[in-house]
Amino acid sequence: MKKSLLTKASVLLLASAIGCQEKPVEVDYTIMSDEERLEAAKEIAHETIMVDGHVDLPYRMKVGGFTLQREILDVSERTDGGNFDFPRSKEGGLDAPFMSIYLPARYQEMGGAKNLADSLILMTKRLADTWPEKFAMAYSPDDIEANFKAGKISLPMGMENGAGIEDDIENVAYFHEKGIRYITLTHGKDNLIGDSSYDTARTHGGLTEFGKEVVKEMNKVGIMVDISHVSDDTFYDVMELTDVPVIASHSSCRKYTPGFERNMDDDMIKRLGEENGIIMINFGGSFIDGNYNDRTAEVREHIVNWLAQNEFSRSDSAAQAYIEKYTAEHNVFPDVKLVADHIDHVVSIAGIDHVGFGSDFDGVGDSLPNGLKDVSMYPNLIAELLKRGYSKEDIEKICYKNVFRVWRAVEDAATKMS
């Protein structure tokens, strides 16, 4: 079990419990100083199971040269790059990052999507086999709860891009057997299942007939349907078809990124909530801030022009010093407060029971907001939510209870169907 920190929050809770044995008084975190509130947030993060809907570690391992025979990327220790490793996870209170089994859209055309999925699944399982005292696989909420009590980080898995199913419906059950617990139906391109938000071709106008079979089969075997990356038409087709709640494992609110269909608009968030689903907020800069890309482009253009005018290359020490100074003075990154704004927005539309964390750590490069640069920094977001009046119970719902509710509903439905 995680070590508890003695903070003003815990003292207040203890005092209230002594004064009233029946029901402790809820702590008012809004009246604390920022320092006290951050300590309270750290305590909550370390006492509460925290699930993140999407962390791209497996593909980072593949790109970094990880093989099944040799561990090039040792995430059991602190790493120089990336956003995830064991020490930083422990610092931030992250207990169950869904490992993204990411299948780039090009594998839909060149073939090999299923084989790539198999290799990434094996890489993920190798983490638990290599460092069993630190990592453990998780195939259910019960597994995560058991691993949490043992002090281990759980590694549930979701497959990002249904292309791994290829054209064989039996592969849905195959991947459930392999440990996949959600499937993101599409990625960057339309596929055999349906249309992608990133693809303007709109090949099918939503789900295909095969895609409808896939959704039904996922309901049957107990795999959560993930509607991140799908087009609006595909989303609504899924909502009409599915018998159980669905998730958006790493999406944010289109209100803050007008025209960016990859995020969910208000009507979609409302419908997701009505059907008891959950949207897990993506932390990436372009996902939370509609002006992020423009600011980044302006800074990049200035640096390119400055290098040309002064006849420097980026490798020159003087150029590196200038770039570091200029980018620090013209910080393009959004703030952790904007991630909290997205959570606020979901809550205002769908309610507190329908939002979670879906960072996209290791998947959105260096675009992450100030205060949320890696998995050690979740307490900064929790502190901001506490400052806005969220209760400890609210935070617990965001951290794990909401996604556990959906996951268990999918498990229960599959058990009944079988």
Coordinates of C-alpha atoms in Angstrom, one line a residue:
M1 CA 0.0 0.0 0.0
K2 CA 1.2 3.5 -0.7
K3 CA 2.8 5.5 2.1
S4 CA 0.6 8.2 3.5
L5 CA 1.8 11.7 4.0
L6 CA 0.7 13.6 7.2
T7 CA -0.7 16.8 5.9
K8 CA -3.1 19.5 7.2
A9 CA -5.8 17.7 5.2
S10 CA -5.3 14.4 7.1
V11 CA -5.1 16.3 10.4
L12 CA -8.4 18.0 9.7
L13 CA -10.0 14.7 8.7
L14 CA -8.7 13.0 11.9
A15 CA -10.0 15.9 14.0
S16 CA -13.4 15.8 12.4
A17 CA -13.6 12.0 12.9
I18 CA -12.8 12.4 16.6
G19 CA -15.4 15.2 16.9
C20 CA -18.1 13.2 15.1
Q21 CA -17.7 9.5 15.0
E22 CA -20.5 8.9 12.6
K23 CA -19.4 11.0 9.6
P24 CA -16.1 12.9 9.1
V25 CA -16.5 16.4 7.9
E26 CA -15.4 16.9 4.3
V27 CA -12.1 18.9 4.1
D28 CA -12.4 22.3 2.4
Y29 CA -9.3 22.3 0.3
T30 CA -10.1 25.7 -1.2
I31 CA -9.0 27.5 1.9
M32 CA -5.6 25.9 2.1
S33 CA -2.4 27.6 0.8
D34 CA -1.0 26.3 -2.5
E35 CA 1.7 24.5 -0.6
E36 CA -0.7 22.8 1.8
R37 CA -3.0 21.9 -1.1
L38 CA -0.2 20.3 -3.1
E39 CA 0.7 18.2 -0.1
A40 CA -2.9 17.1 0.3
A41 CA -2.9 16.3 -3.5
K42 CA 0.2 14.1 -3.1
E43 CA -1.4 12.3 -0.2
I44 CA -4.6 11.6 -2.2
A45 CA -2.5 10.5 -5.2
H46 CA -0.6 8.0 -3.1
E47 CA -3.6 6.7 -1.2
T48 CA -5.9 6.3 -4.2
I49 CA -5.7 4.0 -7.1
M50 CA -4.9 6.0 -10.2
V51 CA -5.6 4.8 -13.7
D52 CA -4.4 6.5 -16.9
G53 CA -6.3 5.5 -20.0
H54 CA -3.4 5.8 -22.4
V55 CA 0.4 5.6 -22.1
D56 CA 2.4 4.9 -25.2
L57 CA 5.3 3.1 -23.6
P58 CA 5.3 -0.1 -25.7
Y59 CA 5.8 1.8 -29.0
R60 CA 8.5 3.9 -27.3
M61 CA 10.2 0.7 -26.3
K62 CA 10.0 -0.5 -29.9
V63 CA 11.4 2.7 -31.3
G64 CA 14.1 2.7 -28.6
G65 CA 15.3 -0.7 -29.6
F66 CA 13.7 -2.9 -27.0
T67 CA 13.7 -6.5 -27.9
L68 CA 12.4 -9.6 -26.3
Q69 CA 16.0 -10.8 -25.7
R70 CA 17.6 -7.6 -24.4
E71 CA 16.2 -4.7 -22.4
I72 CA 17.6 -1.5 -24.0
L73 CA 15.1 0.7 -22.3
D74 CA 15.1 0.0 -18.6
V75 CA 11.9 1.7 -17.2
S76 CA 12.4 0.0 -13.9
E77 CA 14.8 2.9 -13.2
R78 CA 14.6 6.6 -13.9
T79 CA 15.1 7.3 -17.6
D80 CA 16.5 10.4 -19.3
G81 CA 13.8 10.6 -22.0
G82 CA 10.1 9.9 -22.3
N83 CA 7.4 10.6 -19.8
F84 CA 7.1 7.2 -18.0
D85 CA 9.2 5.0 -15.8
F86 CA 8.8 3.3 -12.4
P87 CA 10.3 5.9 -10.1
R88 CA 8.4 8.8 -11.6
S89 CA 5.2 6.7 -11.6
K90 CA 5.6 6.1 -7.9
E91 CA 6.3 9.8 -7.3
G92 CA 3.2 10.8 -9.1
G93 CA 0.9 8.1 -7.7
L94 CA 0.2 6.4 -11.0
D95 CA -0.8 2.8 -10.4
A96 CA -2.4 1.5 -13.6
P97 CA -1.3 3.1 -16.9
F98 CA -3.1 1.4 -19.8
M99 CA -0.2 0.3 -22.1
S100 CA -1.1 1.4 -25.6
I101 CA -0.5 -1.4 -28.2
Y102 CA -0.2 1.2 -30.9
L103 CA -0.5 0.1 -34.6
P104 CA 0.4 2.9 -37.1
A105 CA -2.1 3.2 -39.9
R106 CA 0.4 2.2 -42.5
Y107 CA 0.2 -1.4 -41.3
Q108 CA -3.4 -1.4 -42.7
E109 CA -1.9 -1.1 -46.2
M110 CA 1.4 -3.0 -45.9
G111 CA 0.0 -5.7 -43.7
G112 CA 1.4 -7.0 -40.4
A113 CA -0.8 -5.2 -38.0
K114 CA -1.7 -8.3 -36.0
N115 CA 2.0 -9.4 -35.8
L116 CA 3.0 -6.0 -34.6
A117 CA 0.3 -6.1 -31.9
D118 CA 1.5 -9.5 -30.8
S119 CA 5.1 -8.2 -30.5
L120 CA 4.1 -5.2 -28.5
I121 CA 2.0 -7.3 -26.2
L122 CA 5.0 -9.6 -25.6
M123 CA 7.2 -6.6 -24.9
T124 CA 4.7 -5.3 -22.3
K125 CA 4.5 -8.7 -20.6
R126 CA 8.3 -8.9 -20.6
L127 CA 8.3 -5.8 -18.3
A128 CA 6.3 -7.7 -15.7
D129 CA 8.4 -10.9 -16.1
T130 CA 11.7 -9.0 -15.9
W131 CA 10.8 -6.8 -12.9
P132 CA 8.1 -8.7 -11.0
E133 CA 8.7 -6.8 -7.8
K134 CA 7.7 -3.5 -9.6
F135 CA 5.3 -4.4 -12.5
A136 CA 2.4 -6.8 -12.9
M137 CA 0.0 -7.5 -15.7
A138 CA -3.7 -6.6 -15.0
Y139 CA -6.7 -7.9 -16.9
S140 CA -9.4 -6.6 -14.6
P141 CA -10.1 -4.0 -11.9
D142 CA -9.7 -6.8 -9.3
D143 CA -6.1 -7.4 -10.6
I144 CA -5.3 -3.7 -10.3
E145 CA -6.7 -3.6 -6.7
A146 CA -4.5 -6.6 -5.8
N147 CA -1.4 -5.1 -7.4
F148 CA -2.0 -1.8 -5.7
K149 CA -2.1 -3.5 -2.3
A150 CA 1.2 -5.2 -3.2
G151 CA 2.8 -1.9 -4.2
K152 CA 3.2 -2.8 -7.9
I153 CA 2.3 -0.8 -11.0
S154 CA -0.3 -2.6 -13.0
L155 CA 0.0 -2.9 -16.8
P156 CA -3.4 -3.3 -18.3
M157 CA -3.4 -3.1 -22.1
G158 CA -5.5 -1.4 -24.8
M159 CA -5.0 -1.8 -28.5
E160 CA -4.8 1.5 -30.4
N161 CA -6.2 0.9 -33.8
G162 CA -8.6 -2.0 -34.6
A163 CA -6.4 -2.8 -37.7
G164 CA -4.9 -5.5 -35.6
I165 CA -8.2 -7.5 -36.0
E166 CA -7.5 -7.4 -39.7
D167 CA -10.4 -9.0 -41.6
D168 CA -11.0 -11.8 -39.1
I169 CA -13.7 -11.4 -36.5
E170 CA -12.2 -14.3 -34.5
N171 CA -9.3 -12.0 -33.7
V172 CA -11.4 -10.0 -31.3
A173 CA -11.6 -13.0 -29.0
Y174 CA -7.9 -13.8 -29.8
F175 CA -6.8 -10.4 -28.5
H176 CA -9.0 -10.7 -25.4
E177 CA -7.2 -13.9 -24.6
K178 CA -3.9 -12.1 -25.1
G179 CA -5.0 -9.5 -22.5
I180 CA -6.3 -6.6 -24.5
R181 CA -9.1 -4.8 -22.5
Y182 CA -10.0 -2.0 -24.9
I183 CA -9.7 -1.5 -28.6
T184 CA -9.5 2.0 -30.2
L185 CA -11.5 1.3 -33.3
T186 CA -9.5 3.5 -35.7
H187 CA -6.4 5.6 -35.8
G188 CA -5.0 8.0 -38.4
K189 CA -6.9 6.5 -41.4
D190 CA -10.2 4.9 -42.2
N191 CA -9.9 1.2 -41.8
L192 CA -12.0 -1.9 -42.2
I193 CA -14.0 -1.0 -39.0
G194 CA -14.9 2.5 -39.8
D195 CA -13.9 6.1 -40.4
S196 CA -11.2 8.0 -38.5
S197 CA -11.4 11.6 -37.3
Y198 CA -8.1 12.4 -39.0
D199 CA -9.1 11.1 -42.4
T200 CA -11.1 13.4 -44.6
A201 CA -12.0 10.7 -47.1
R202 CA -15.0 9.5 -45.0
T203 CA -14.7 6.2 -46.8
H204 CA -17.7 4.5 -45.1
G205 CA -19.8 7.3 -43.5
G206 CA -19.3 5.7 -40.1
L207 CA -19.0 2.1 -39.0
T208 CA -18.8 -0.6 -41.7
E209 CA -20.9 -3.8 -41.6
F210 CA -17.7 -5.5 -40.4
G211 CA -17.2 -2.8 -37.9
K212 CA -20.7 -3.4 -36.5
E213 CA -19.8 -7.1 -36.1
V214 CA -16.6 -6.0 -34.3
V215 CA -18.4 -3.8 -31.8
K216 CA -20.9 -6.6 -31.0
E217 CA -18.1 -9.1 -30.6
M218 CA -16.2 -6.8 -28.3
N219 CA -19.4 -6.5 -26.2
K220 CA -19.6 -10.3 -26.2
V221 CA -16.1 -11.1 -25.1
G222 CA -15.6 -8.2 -22.7
I223 CA -13.4 -5.7 -24.5
M224 CA -14.2 -2.0 -23.9
V225 CA -15.0 0.0 -27.1
D226 CA -12.8 3.0 -27.3
I227 CA -14.1 5.8 -29.5
S228 CA -11.0 8.1 -29.4
H229 CA -9.8 8.7 -33.0
V230 CA -13.1 7.8 -34.7
S231 CA -15.1 10.3 -36.8
D232 CA -18.3 11.8 -35.4
D233 CA -20.4 9.5 -37.7
T234 CA -18.5 6.5 -36.4
F235 CA -19.1 7.6 -32.8
Y236 CA -22.8 7.9 -33.2
D237 CA -23.0 4.6 -35.0
V238 CA -21.2 3.0 -32.0
M239 CA -23.5 4.7 -29.5
E240 CA -26.6 3.3 -31.3
L241 CA -25.1 -0.2 -31.5
T242 CA -23.3 -1.0 -28.3
D243 CA -25.0 -2.7 -25.4
V244 CA -22.6 -1.4 -22.8
P245 CA -20.9 1.9 -21.9
V246 CA -17.9 2.9 -24.0
I247 CA -14.7 4.9 -23.3
A248 CA -12.7 7.7 -25.0
S249 CA -9.3 6.6 -23.7
H250 CA -7.4 9.8 -24.6
S251 CA -9.6 12.6 -25.9
S252 CA -10.3 16.1 -24.8
C253 CA -13.0 18.8 -25.4
R254 CA -13.5 20.3 -28.8
K255 CA -14.8 23.5 -27.1
Y256 CA -11.2 24.5 -26.6
T257 CA -9.9 23.3 -30.0
P258 CA -12.6 24.4 -32.6
G259 CA -12.5 22.4 -35.7
F260 CA -10.4 19.6 -34.3
E261 CA -12.6 16.6 -34.8
R262 CA -10.2 14.3 -32.9
N263 CA -11.7 15.9 -29.7
M264 CA -15.3 15.4 -28.6
D265 CA -17.9 18.2 -29.0
D266 CA -20.5 19.0 -26.3
D267 CA -23.2 16.8 -27.9
M268 CA -20.9 13.8 -28.0
I269 CA -19.8 14.3 -24.4
K270 CA -23.5 14.6 -23.3
R271 CA -24.4 11.4 -25.2
L272 CA -21.4 9.6 -23.8
G273 CA -22.6 10.5 -20.3
E274 CA -26.2 9.6 -20.9
E275 CA -24.9 6.1 -21.9
N276 CA -22.8 5.9 -18.7
G277 CA -19.5 6.1 -20.5
I278 CA -16.3 8.1 -19.7
I279 CA -14.0 10.5 -21.5
M280 CA -10.4 10.4 -20.3
I281 CA -8.7 13.7 -20.9
N282 CA -5.6 13.9 -23.2
F283 CA -2.9 16.2 -21.8
G284 CA -1.2 16.9 -25.2
G285 CA -0.8 20.6 -26.1
S286 CA -2.7 20.5 -29.4
F287 CA -5.5 18.5 -27.6
I288 CA -6.1 21.1 -24.9
D289 CA -5.2 24.4 -26.5
G290 CA -6.5 25.4 -29.9
N291 CA -3.7 28.0 -30.3
Y292 CA -0.8 25.8 -29.3
N293 CA 0.2 24.8 -32.9
D294 CA 0.1 28.5 -34.0
R295 CA 2.4 29.6 -31.2
T296 CA 4.7 26.7 -31.8
A297 CA 4.9 27.6 -35.5
E298 CA 5.7 31.2 -34.7
V299 CA 8.6 30.3 -32.4
R300 CA 9.9 27.8 -34.9
E301 CA 9.8 30.3 -37.7
H302 CA 11.6 32.9 -35.7
I303 CA 14.4 30.5 -34.8
V304 CA 14.8 29.3 -38.4
N305 CA 15.1 33.0 -39.6
W306 CA 17.5 33.9 -36.8
L307 CA 19.8 31.0 -37.6
A308 CA 19.8 32.0 -41.3
Q309 CA 20.4 35.7 -40.6
N310 CA 23.3 34.9 -38.3
E311 CA 24.7 32.0 -40.4
F312 CA 24.5 29.5 -37.5
S313 CA 23.5 25.9 -37.4
R314 CA 21.5 24.5 -34.6
S315 CA 24.5 22.6 -33.3
D316 CA 26.5 25.7 -32.7
S317 CA 26.9 26.5 -29.0
A318 CA 25.9 30.1 -29.5
A319 CA 22.8 29.0 -31.4
Q320 CA 21.8 26.5 -28.7
A321 CA 22.2 29.2 -26.0
Y322 CA 20.0 31.6 -28.0
I323 CA 17.4 29.0 -28.7
E324 CA 17.2 28.0 -25.0
K325 CA 16.9 31.6 -23.9
Y326 CA 14.3 32.5 -26.6
T327 CA 12.1 29.5 -26.0
A328 CA 12.1 30.1 -22.3
E329 CA 11.1 33.7 -22.8
H330 CA 8.4 32.7 -25.3
N331 CA 7.0 29.6 -23.6
V332 CA 4.4 28.1 -26.0
F333 CA 3.1 25.5 -23.7
P334 CA -0.3 25.6 -22.0
D335 CA -0.7 25.3 -18.3
V336 CA -2.0 22.5 -16.1
K337 CA -4.9 24.7 -15.4
L338 CA -6.2 24.2 -18.9
V339 CA -6.4 20.4 -18.4
A340 CA -8.5 21.2 -15.4
D341 CA -10.7 23.4 -17.6
H342 CA -11.4 20.4 -19.8
I343 CA -12.3 18.3 -16.8
D344 CA -14.6 21.1 -15.6
H345 CA -16.2 21.2 -19.0
V346 CA -17.0 17.5 -19.0
V347 CA -18.4 17.7 -15.5
S348 CA -20.6 20.7 -16.5
I349 CA -22.1 18.6 -19.3
A350 CA -22.1 15.0 -18.3
G351 CA -21.3 15.0 -14.5
I352 CA -18.5 13.9 -12.3
D353 CA -19.1 10.3 -13.1
H354 CA -18.0 10.5 -16.7
V355 CA -14.4 11.9 -16.7
G356 CA -10.9 10.5 -16.1
F357 CA -7.2 10.8 -17.0
G358 CA -6.0 9.7 -20.4
S359 CA -2.7 11.6 -20.7
D360 CA -1.2 10.2 -23.9
F361 CA 2.2 10.3 -22.1
D362 CA 5.0 9.0 -24.4
G363 CA 2.7 9.7 -27.3
V364 CA 2.5 13.5 -27.7
G365 CA 6.2 14.3 -27.8
D366 CA 7.3 17.5 -26.0
S367 CA 3.9 19.2 -26.3
L368 CA 2.8 18.5 -22.7
P369 CA 1.7 21.4 -20.5
N370 CA 3.7 23.2 -17.9
G371 CA 3.2 21.2 -14.7
L372 CA 2.3 18.0 -16.4
K373 CA 5.5 17.0 -18.2
D374 CA 5.6 13.4 -17.0
V375 CA 3.9 10.9 -14.8
S376 CA 5.5 12.3 -11.6
M377 CA 3.3 15.4 -11.9
Y378 CA -0.3 14.2 -11.5
P379 CA -0.5 15.8 -8.0
N380 CA -0.2 19.2 -9.7
L381 CA -3.4 18.5 -11.6
I382 CA -5.1 17.1 -8.5
A383 CA -4.1 20.2 -6.5
E384 CA -5.7 22.4 -9.2
L385 CA -8.9 20.4 -9.0
L386 CA -9.0 20.6 -5.2
K387 CA -8.5 24.4 -5.5
R388 CA -11.6 24.5 -7.7
G389 CA -13.7 22.8 -5.1
Y390 CA -13.5 19.1 -6.1
S391 CA -13.8 16.8 -3.1
K392 CA -11.6 13.8 -2.3
E393 CA -14.5 11.6 -3.5
D394 CA -14.6 13.5 -6.8
I395 CA -10.9 12.9 -7.3
E396 CA -11.3 9.2 -6.5
K397 CA -13.9 9.0 -9.2
I398 CA -11.7 10.7 -11.8
C399 CA -8.6 8.6 -10.8
Y400 CA -10.2 5.2 -11.0
K401 CA -13.8 4.7 -9.9
N402 CA -15.4 6.0 -13.2
V403 CA -13.3 3.8 -15.5
F404 CA -13.7 0.8 -13.1
R405 CA -17.5 1.2 -13.3
V406 CA -17.4 1.0 -17.1
W407 CA -14.9 -1.8 -17.2
R408 CA -17.0 -3.9 -14.7
A409 CA -20.2 -3.2 -16.7
V410 CA -18.4 -4.6 -19.8
E411 CA -17.2 -7.6 -17.9
D412 CA -20.6 -8.3 -16.4
A413 CA -22.4 -8.0 -19.7
A414 CA -19.9 -10.4 -21.3
T415 CA -20.3 -12.9 -18.5
K416 CA -24.1 -12.8 -19.0
M417 CA -23.8 -13.2 -22.8
S418 CA -21.5 -16.2 -22.4

